[in-house]
Coordinates of C-alpha atoms in Angstrom, one line a residue:
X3 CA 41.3 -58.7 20.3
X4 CA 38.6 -56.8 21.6
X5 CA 35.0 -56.0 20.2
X6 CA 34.6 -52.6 17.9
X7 CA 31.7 -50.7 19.8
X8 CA 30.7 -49.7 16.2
X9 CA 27.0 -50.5 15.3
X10 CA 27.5 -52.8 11.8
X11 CA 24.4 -51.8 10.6
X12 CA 24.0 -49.0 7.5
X13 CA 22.7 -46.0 9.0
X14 CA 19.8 -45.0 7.9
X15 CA 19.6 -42.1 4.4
X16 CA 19.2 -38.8 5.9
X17 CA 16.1 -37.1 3.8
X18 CA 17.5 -34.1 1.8
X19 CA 16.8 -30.6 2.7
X20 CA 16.0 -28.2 0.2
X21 CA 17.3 -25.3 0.4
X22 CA 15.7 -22.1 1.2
X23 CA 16.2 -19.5 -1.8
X24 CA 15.1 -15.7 -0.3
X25 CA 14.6 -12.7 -3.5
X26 CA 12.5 -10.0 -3.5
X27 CA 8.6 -9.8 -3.6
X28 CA 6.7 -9.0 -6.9
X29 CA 3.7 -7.5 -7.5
X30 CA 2.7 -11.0 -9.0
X31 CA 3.2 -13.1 -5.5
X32 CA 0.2 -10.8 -4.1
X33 CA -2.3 -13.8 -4.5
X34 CA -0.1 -16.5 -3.0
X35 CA 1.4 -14.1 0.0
X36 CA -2.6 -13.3 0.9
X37 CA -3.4 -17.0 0.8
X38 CA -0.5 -17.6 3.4
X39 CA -1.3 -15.1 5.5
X40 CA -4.8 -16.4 5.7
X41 CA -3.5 -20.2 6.3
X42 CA -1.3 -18.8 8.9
X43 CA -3.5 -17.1 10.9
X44 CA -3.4 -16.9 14.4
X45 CA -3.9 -14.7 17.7
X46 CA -0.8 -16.0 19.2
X47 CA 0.9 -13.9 16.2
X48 CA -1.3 -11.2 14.9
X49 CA -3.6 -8.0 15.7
X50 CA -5.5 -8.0 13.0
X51 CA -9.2 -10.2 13.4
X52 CA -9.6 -13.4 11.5
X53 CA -9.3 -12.3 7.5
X54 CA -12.5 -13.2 5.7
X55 CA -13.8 -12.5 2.5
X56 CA -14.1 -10.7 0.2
X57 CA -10.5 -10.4 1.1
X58 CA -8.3 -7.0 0.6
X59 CA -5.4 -7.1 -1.8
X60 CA -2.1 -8.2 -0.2
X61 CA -0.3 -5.0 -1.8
X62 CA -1.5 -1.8 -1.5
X63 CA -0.7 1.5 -1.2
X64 CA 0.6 1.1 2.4
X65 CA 1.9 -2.3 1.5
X66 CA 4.3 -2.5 -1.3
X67 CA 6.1 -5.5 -2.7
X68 CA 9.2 -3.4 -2.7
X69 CA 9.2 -3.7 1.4
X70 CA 9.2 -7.7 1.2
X71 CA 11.4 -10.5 0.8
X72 CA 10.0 -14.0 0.2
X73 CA 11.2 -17.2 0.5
X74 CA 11.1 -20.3 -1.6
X75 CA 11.3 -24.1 -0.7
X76 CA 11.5 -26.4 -3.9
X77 CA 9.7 -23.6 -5.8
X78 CA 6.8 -23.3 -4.0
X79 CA 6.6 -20.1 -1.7
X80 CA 7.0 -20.8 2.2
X81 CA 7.0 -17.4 3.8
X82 CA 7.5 -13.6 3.6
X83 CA 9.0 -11.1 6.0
X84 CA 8.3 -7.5 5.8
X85 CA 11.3 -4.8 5.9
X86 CA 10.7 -1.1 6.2
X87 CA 12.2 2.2 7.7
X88 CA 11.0 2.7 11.4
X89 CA 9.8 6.1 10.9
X90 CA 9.9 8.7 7.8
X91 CA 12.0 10.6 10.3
X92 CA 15.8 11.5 8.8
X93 CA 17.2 11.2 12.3
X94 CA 16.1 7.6 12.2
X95 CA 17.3 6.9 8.9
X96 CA 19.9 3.9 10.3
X97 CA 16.8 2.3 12.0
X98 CA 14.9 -0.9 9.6
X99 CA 11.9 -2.6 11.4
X100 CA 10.7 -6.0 10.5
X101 CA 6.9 -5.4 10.8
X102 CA 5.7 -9.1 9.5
X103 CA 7.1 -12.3 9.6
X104 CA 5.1 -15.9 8.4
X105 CA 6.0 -19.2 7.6
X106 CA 3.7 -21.8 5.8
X107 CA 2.8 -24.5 8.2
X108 CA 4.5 -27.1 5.6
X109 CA 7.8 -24.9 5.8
X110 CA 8.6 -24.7 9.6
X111 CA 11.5 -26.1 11.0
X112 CA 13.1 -26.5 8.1
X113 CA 15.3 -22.8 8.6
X114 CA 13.0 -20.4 6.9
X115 CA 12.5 -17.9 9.2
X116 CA 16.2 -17.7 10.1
X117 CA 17.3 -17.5 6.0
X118 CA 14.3 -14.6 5.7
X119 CA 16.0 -12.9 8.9
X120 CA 19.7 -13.6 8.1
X121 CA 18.3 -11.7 4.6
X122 CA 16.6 -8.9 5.8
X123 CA 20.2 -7.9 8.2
X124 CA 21.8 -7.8 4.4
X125 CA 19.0 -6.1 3.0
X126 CA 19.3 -3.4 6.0
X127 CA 23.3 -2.9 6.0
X128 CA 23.1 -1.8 2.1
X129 CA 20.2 0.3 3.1
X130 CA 22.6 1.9 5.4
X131 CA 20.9 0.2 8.3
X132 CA 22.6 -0.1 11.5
X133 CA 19.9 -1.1 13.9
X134 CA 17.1 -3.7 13.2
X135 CA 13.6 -3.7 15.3
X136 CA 10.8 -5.6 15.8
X137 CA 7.6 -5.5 17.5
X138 CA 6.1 -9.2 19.5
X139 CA 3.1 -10.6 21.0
X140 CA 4.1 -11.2 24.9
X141 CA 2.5 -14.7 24.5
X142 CA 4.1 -15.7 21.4
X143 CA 7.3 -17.4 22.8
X144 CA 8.1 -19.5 19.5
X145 CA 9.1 -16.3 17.9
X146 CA 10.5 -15.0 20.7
X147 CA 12.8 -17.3 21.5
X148 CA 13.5 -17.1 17.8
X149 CA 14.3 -13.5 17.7
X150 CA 16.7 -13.8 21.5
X151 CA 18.6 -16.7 19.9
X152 CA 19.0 -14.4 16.8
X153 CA 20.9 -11.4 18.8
X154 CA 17.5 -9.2 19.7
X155 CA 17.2 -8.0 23.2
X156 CA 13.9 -6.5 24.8
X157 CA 14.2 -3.1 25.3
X158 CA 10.1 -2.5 26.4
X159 CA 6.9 -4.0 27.2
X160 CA 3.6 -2.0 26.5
X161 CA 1.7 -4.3 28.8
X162 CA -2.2 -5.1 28.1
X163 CA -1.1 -2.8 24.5
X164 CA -4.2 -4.9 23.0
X165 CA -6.9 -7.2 23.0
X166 CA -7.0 -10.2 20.8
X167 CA -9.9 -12.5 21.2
X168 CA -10.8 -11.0 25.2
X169 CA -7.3 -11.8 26.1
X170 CA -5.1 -8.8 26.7
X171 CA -1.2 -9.1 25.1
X172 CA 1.5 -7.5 25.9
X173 CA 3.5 -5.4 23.2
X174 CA 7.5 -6.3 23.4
X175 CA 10.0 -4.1 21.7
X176 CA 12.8 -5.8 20.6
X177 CA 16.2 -4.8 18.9
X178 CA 19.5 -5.4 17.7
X179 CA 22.4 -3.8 16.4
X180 CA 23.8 -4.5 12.5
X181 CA 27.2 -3.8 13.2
X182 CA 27.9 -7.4 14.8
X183 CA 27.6 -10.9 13.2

């Protein structure tokens, strides 16, 4: 009789994953979305200089809660992406562009980002959405390689488009369509 190749030993417990639950923003998760952003800072991700204080409001007139969705891990908030028309422009109507997308450093690799993109498609098709974009720091190849595995193409480079910390970066437009998967 030969010998089973199976290893006798238990394996070991595979630690539960919570799940990611994605709803809207409030005007209430202001506070804690401002105090991710500024935990979350970095030039490989963002335009905008180092926040310090006194710190500006998370919402404001530019920036309403109605344009987020946030996600939740065990209760506790663990990111935020930001969903709004392209342009005011009628013609452009079918167009949504994610303009903001952050992850608490406790959160990542655990499927937050994908959830808060997977939601933002939905959120688009019952806008009437047929197209999704995004705008990408050149150097930033986590999220890029995020966004490629996700269906989004480049479809321009603004090279040297800015200057972050005496480093010039490279704009990348990136898109997708809404009509597949």
């Amino acid at each position: 009789m030969a010998e089973s190749s199976r290893d006798p030993r238990p394996s070991p417990p595979t630690p539960a994953v919570s799940p990611v639950r994605i709803r809207p923003a409030r005007r209430s998760d202001g506070e804690a979305l401002g105090a991710l952003t500024r935990a979350v800072w970095s030039p490989l991700h963002s335009v905008q200089p180092r926040p310090t204080e006194p710190y500006e409001p998370f919402f404001d007139e530019r920036h309403e809660a109605a344009d987020y969705l946030v996600a939740e891990v065990d209760g506790e908030l663990a990111g935020f992406i930001r969903l709004v028309p392209a342009t005011p422009l009628a013609c452009n109507r079918h167009v949504r562009q994610i303009q903001g997308l952050e992850v608490a450093e406790a959160a990542r690799g655990r499927g937050v980002a994908r959830a808060l993109l997977h939601a933002a498609y939905d959120a688009s098709r019952r806008q009437g959405a047929t197209r999704i974009t995004l705008r990408v720091l050149g150097h930033n190849t986590p999220a890029r390689t995020l966004y490629a595995a996700e269906g989004f193409a480049v479809e321009g480079v603004l090279p040297g488009e800015f200057l972050i910390e005496g480093r010039y970066a490279d704009d990348v437009l990136m898109g997708r369509s809404l009509l597949e998967g």
